[in-house]
Short mmCIF file of C-alpha atoms in Angstrom, two decimals:
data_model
loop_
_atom_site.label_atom_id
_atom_site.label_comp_id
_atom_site.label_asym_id
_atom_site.label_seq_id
_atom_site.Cartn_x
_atom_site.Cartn_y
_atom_site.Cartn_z
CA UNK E 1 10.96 -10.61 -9.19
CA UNK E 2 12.43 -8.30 -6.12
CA UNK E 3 10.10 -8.20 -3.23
CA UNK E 4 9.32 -4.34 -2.30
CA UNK E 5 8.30 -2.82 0.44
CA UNK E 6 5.69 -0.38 0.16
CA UNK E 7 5.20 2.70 2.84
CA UNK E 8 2.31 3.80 3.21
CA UNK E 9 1.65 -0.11 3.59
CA UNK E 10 -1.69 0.06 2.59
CA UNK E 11 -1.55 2.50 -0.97
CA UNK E 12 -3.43 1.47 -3.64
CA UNK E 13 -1.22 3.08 -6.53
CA UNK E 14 2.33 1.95 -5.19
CA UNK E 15 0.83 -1.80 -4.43
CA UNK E 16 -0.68 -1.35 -7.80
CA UNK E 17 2.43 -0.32 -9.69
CA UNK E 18 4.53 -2.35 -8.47
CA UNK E 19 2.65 -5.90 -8.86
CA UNK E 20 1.94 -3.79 -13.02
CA UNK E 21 5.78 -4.18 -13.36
CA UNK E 22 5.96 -7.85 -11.83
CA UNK E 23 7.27 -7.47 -8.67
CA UNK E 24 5.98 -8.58 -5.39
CA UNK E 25 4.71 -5.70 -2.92
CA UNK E 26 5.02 -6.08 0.51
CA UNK E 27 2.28 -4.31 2.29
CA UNK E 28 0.55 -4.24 5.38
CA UNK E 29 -2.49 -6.41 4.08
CA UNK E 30 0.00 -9.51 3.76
CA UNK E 31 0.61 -9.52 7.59
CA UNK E 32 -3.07 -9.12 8.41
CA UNK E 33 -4.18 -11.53 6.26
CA UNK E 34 -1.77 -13.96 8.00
CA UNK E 35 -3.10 -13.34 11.12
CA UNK E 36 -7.08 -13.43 10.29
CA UNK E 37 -6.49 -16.76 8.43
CA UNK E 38 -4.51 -18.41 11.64
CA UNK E 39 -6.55 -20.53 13.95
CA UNK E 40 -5.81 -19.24 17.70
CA UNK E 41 -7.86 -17.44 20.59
CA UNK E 42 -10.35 -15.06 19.17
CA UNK E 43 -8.84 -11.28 19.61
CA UNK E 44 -10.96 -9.16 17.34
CA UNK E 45 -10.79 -6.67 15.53
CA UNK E 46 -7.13 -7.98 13.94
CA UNK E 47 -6.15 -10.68 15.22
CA UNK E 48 -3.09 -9.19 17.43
CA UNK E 49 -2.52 -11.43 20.64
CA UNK E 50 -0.69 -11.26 23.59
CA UNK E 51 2.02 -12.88 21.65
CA UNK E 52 2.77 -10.07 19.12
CA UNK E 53 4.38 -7.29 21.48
CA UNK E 54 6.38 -9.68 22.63
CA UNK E 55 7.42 -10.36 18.60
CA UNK E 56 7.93 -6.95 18.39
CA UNK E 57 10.93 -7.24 20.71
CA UNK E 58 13.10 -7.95 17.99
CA UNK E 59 12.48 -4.65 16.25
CA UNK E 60 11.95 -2.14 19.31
CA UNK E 61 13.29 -2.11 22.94
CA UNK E 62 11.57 -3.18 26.02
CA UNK E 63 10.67 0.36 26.53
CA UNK E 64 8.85 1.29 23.41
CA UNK E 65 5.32 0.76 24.12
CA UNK E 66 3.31 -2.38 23.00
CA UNK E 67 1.17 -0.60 20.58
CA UNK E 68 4.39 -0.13 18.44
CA UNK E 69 5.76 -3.52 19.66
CA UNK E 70 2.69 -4.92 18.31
CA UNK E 71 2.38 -3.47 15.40
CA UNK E 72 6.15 -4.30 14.03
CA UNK E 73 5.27 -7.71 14.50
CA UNK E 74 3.19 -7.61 11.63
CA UNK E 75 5.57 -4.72 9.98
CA UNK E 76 8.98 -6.38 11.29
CA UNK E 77 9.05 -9.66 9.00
CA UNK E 78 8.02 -7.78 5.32
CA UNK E 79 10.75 -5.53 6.46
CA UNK E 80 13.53 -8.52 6.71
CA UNK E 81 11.70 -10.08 3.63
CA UNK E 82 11.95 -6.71 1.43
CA UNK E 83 14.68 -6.30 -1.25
CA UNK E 84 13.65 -2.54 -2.31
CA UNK E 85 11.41 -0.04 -0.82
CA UNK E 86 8.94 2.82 -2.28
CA UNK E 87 8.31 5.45 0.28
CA UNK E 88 6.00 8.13 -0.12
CA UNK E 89 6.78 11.15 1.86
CA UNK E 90 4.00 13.42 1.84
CA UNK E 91 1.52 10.23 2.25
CA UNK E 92 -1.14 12.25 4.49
CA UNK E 93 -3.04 9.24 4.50
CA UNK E 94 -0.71 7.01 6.25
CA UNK E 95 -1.98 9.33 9.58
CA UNK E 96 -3.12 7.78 12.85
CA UNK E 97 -2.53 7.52 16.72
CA UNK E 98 0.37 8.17 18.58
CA UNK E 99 0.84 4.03 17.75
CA UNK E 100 0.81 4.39 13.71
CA UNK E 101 2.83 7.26 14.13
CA UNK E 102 5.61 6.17 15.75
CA UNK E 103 5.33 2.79 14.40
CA UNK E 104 5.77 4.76 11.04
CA UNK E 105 8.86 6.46 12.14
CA UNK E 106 10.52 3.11 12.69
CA UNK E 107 9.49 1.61 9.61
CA UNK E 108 10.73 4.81 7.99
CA UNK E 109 14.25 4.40 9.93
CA UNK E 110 14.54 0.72 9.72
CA UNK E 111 14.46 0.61 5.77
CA UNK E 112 16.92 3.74 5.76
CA UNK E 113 19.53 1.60 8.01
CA UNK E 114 18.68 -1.64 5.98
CA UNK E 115 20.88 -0.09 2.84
CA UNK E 116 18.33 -1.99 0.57
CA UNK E 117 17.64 0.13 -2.44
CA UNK E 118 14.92 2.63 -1.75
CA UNK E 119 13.22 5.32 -4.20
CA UNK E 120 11.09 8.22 -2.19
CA UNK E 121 8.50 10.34 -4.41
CA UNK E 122 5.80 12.62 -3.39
CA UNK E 123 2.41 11.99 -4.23
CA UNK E 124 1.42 13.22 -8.00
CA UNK E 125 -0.45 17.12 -7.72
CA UNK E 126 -1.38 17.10 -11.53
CA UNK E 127 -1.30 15.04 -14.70
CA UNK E 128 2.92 15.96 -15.30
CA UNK E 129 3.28 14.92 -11.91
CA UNK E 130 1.60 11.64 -12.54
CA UNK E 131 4.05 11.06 -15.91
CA UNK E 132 7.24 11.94 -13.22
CA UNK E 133 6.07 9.70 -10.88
CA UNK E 134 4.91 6.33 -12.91
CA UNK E 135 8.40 6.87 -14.88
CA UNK E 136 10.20 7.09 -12.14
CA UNK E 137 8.41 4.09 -10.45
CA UNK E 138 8.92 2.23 -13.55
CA UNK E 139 12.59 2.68 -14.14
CA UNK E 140 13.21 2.24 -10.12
CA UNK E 141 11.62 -1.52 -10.75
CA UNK E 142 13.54 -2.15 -14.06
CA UNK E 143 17.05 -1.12 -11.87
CA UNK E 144 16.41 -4.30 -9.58
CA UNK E 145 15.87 -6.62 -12.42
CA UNK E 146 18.66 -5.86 -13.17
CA UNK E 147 20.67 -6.11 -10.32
CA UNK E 148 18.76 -9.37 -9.77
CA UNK E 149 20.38 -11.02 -12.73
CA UNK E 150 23.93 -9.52 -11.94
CA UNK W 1 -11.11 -17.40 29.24
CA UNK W 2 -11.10 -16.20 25.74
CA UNK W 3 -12.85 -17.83 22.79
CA UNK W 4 -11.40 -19.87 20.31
CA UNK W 5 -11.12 -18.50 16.77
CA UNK W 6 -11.26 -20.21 13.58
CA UNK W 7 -10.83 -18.76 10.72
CA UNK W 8 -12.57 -18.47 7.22
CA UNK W 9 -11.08 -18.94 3.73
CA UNK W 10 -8.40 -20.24 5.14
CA UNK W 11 -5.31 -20.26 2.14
CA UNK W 12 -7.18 -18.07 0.02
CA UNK W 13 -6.04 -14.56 -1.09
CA UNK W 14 -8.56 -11.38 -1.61
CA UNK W 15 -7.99 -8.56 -3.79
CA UNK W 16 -9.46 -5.27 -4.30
CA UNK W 17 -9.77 -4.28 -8.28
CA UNK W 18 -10.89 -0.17 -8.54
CA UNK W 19 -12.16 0.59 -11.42
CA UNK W 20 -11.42 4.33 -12.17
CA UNK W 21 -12.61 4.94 -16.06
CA UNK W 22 -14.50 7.02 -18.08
CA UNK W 23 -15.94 4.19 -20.37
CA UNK W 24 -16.52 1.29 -17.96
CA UNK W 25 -18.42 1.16 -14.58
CA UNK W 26 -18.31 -1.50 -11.51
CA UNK W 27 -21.45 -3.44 -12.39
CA UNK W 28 -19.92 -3.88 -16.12
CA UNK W 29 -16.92 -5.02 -14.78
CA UNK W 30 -18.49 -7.11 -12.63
CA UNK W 31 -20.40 -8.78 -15.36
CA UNK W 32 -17.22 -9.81 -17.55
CA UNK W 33 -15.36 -10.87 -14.39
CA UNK W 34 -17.98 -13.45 -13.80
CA UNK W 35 -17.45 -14.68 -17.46
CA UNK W 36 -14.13 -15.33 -16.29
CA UNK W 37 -14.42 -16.44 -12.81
CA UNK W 38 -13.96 -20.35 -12.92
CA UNK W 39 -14.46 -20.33 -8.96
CA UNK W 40 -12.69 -17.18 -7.93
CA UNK W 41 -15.86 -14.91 -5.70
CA UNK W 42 -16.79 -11.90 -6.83
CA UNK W 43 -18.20 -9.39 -5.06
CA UNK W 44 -18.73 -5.87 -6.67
CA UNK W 45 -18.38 -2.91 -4.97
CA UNK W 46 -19.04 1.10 -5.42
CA UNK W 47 -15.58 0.98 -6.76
CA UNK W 48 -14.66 -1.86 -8.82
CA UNK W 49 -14.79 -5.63 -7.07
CA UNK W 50 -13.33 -8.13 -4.61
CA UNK W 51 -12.01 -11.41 -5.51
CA UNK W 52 -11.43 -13.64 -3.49
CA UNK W 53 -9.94 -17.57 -3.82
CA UNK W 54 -6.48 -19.59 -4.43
CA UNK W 55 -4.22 -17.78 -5.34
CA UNK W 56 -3.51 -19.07 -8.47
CA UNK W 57 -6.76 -18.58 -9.49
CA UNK W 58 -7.14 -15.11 -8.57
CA UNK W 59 -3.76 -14.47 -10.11
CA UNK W 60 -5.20 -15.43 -13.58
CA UNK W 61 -8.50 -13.82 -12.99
CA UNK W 62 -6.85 -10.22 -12.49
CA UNK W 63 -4.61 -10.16 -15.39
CA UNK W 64 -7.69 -11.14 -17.13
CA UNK W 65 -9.56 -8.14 -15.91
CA UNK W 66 -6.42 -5.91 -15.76
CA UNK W 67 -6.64 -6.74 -19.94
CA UNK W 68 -9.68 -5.01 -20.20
CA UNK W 69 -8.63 -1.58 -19.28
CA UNK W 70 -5.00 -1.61 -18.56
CA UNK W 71 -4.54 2.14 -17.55
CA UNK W 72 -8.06 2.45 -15.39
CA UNK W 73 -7.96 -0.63 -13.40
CA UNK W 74 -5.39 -0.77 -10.16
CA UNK W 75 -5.30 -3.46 -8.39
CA UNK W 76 -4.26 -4.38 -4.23
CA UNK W 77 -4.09 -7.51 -1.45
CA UNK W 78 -6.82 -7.54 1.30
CA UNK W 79 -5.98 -8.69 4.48
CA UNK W 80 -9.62 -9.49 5.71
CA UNK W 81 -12.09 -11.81 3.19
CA UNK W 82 -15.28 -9.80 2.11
CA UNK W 83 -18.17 -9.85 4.01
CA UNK W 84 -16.12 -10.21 7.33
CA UNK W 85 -18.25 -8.90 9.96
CA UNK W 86 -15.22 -7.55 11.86
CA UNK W 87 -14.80 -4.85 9.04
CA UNK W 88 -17.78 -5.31 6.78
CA UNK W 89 -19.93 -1.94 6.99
CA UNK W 90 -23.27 -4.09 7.15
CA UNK W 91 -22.46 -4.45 10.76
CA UNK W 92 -20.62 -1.64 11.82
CA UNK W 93 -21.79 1.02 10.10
CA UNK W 94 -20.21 4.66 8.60
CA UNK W 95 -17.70 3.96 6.18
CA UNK W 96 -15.89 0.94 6.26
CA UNK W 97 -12.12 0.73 7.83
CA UNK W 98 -10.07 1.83 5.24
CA UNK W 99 -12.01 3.15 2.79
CA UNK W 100 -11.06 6.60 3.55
CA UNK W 101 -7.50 5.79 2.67
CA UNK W 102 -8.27 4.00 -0.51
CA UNK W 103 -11.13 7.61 -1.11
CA UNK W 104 -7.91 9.74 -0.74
CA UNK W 105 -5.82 7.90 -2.72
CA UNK W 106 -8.68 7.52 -5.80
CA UNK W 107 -8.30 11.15 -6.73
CA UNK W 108 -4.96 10.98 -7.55
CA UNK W 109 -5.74 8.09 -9.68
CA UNK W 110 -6.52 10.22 -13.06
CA UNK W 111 -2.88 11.19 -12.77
CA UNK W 112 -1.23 7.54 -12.51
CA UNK W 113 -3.52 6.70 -15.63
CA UNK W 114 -1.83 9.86 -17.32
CA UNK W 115 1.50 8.44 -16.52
CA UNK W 116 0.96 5.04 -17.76
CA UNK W 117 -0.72 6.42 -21.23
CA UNK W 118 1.47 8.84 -21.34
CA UNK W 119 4.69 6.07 -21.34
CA UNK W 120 2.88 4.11 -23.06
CA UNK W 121 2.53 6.22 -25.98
CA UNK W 122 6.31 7.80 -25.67
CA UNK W 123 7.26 3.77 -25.91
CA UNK W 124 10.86 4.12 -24.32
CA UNK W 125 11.31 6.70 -27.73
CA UNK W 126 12.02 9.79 -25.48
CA UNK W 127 13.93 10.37 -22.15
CA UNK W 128 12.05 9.52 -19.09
CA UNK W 129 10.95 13.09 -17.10
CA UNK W 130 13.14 12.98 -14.52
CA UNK W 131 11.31 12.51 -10.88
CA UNK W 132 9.91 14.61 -8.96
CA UNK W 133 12.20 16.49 -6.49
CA UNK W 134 11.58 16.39 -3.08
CA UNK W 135 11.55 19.40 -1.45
CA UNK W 136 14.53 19.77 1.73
CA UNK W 137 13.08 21.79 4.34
CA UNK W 138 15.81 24.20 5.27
CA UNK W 139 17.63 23.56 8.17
CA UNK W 140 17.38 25.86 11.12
CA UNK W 141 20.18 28.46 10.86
CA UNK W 142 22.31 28.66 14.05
CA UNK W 143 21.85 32.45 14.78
CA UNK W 144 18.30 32.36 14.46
CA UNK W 145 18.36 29.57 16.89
CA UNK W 146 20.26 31.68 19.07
CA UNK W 147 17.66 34.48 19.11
CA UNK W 148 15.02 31.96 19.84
CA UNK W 149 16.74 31.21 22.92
CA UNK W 150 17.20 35.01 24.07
CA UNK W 151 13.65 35.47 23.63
CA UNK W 152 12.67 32.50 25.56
CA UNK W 153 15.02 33.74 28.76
CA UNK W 154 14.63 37.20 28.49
#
């Protein structure tokens, strides 16, 4: 079981698919749920402290501001964690502030240095479409079973 | 001096299960989940249902429900446990964080069902389609960069 990365972090179908072909995905809801279920100071609405931008060092410079900083702390560790990576190109839901975007961009550019396996699709447009994209989903997952047991 | 937090459902794990199928709604799905709950909450939704507890548990529960419609029922992690009032739409009102993501993502369902039928059916027998291309956005050609410059100076 290869632990994949899925961008957008939050998709239904790619978080669906890949748990259907019993590997792990990594998505954003793994790092929130961390936070919201660890006792601490109360910082509604998610959780992120003082204490994440300065997690977020790790992954962007001193520079970058703390909107991004913060938000690869919770992106930062699935990154390390992930052995393969779905991206979705054309995701037009994965839209936000000038924070989400950018943060986006670096998760984008960190899993393209990271030389881990990736597989990047476009979102379905009609029912062939759908057939492309499942197979190709499918036969993606299979490839790093088998690596796994090389 | 800020307040101290302590969480809920501490060490538990909450799914969402959408139910996208022409022969079974929420509240039906709901109903056999429960059969098969042994402790896990349930809460339906307009869509399908959260679950919520260990994560063993809730492990078991979905691949029971996943068994009742393989190819309409998808299946994701929640980071927040339902009912929490810092995302629940009971207190905030309009649509709830998220849901437009998960609204825009629900149309293209129909067409992952197709896929998984569709592979189903073919049972590794035929060659897998090949995947989609992604369209390269052609690169901007040097001379036309060139003019846009002129026209800029000029």
């Amino acid at each position: 079981m290869a632990k994949v990365f899925i961008y957008p972090a939050t998709s239904l179908i790619l978080s669906d698919l890949v748990a259907r072909f019993g590997h792990k995905p990594l998505g954003a809801a793994l790092g929130i749920r961390e936070r919201i279920q660890t006792a601490g100071v109360d910082s509604p609405p998610l959780q992120i402290t003082p204490e994440e931008p300065k997690r977020g060092l790790k992954y962007a410079a001193v520079e970058v501001p703390s909107g991004v900083r913060g938000r690869m702390a919770i992106y930062g560790p699935l990154l390390e964690e992930a052995e393969a990576a779905i991206i979705v190109t054309d995701a037009d839901l994965a839209f936000g502030c000038m924070g989400c975007a950018r943060t986006d961009e670096l998760i984008l550019f960190s899993l393209r240095q990271s030389g881990i396996p990736i597989l990047e699709l476009k979102y379905p447009e009609n029912e062939e479409e759908g057939v492309q994209f499942v197979a190709a989903v499918r036969k993606f997952l299979a490839g790093l079973e088998k690596e796994g047991e090389a | 001096m800020m307040a101290e937090y302590s969480p809920d459902y501490v060490g538990t794990v909450t799914k969402y299960v959408f139910v996208e199928s022409p022969s079974m709604t929420p509240g039906e799905l709901a109903l056999r989940a429960y059969e098969a709950s042994e402790g896990v909450l349930i809460k339906e939704t307009c869509f399908g249902l959260q679950v919520t507890g260990e994560p063993e548990s809730v492990d078991r529960l979905i691949e029971v429900i996943r068994a009742f419609d393989p190819a309409h029922i998808f299946v994701k992690d929640r980071g927040f446990p339902p009912g929490d009032p810092r995302r629940c739409r009971a207190n905030l009102g309009g649509a709830r964080p998220g849901y437009l993501g998960h609204e825009r993502e629900f149309r293209i369902l129909r067409y992952i069902t197709r896929g998984l039928e569709e592979l189903d059916r073919r049972g590794g027998e035929e060659a897998e389609p090949a995947p989609p291309t992604l369209d390269k956005k052609p690169k901007l050609d040097i001379k036309r960069l060139q003019e846009l410059i002129d026209t800029e100076e000029s």
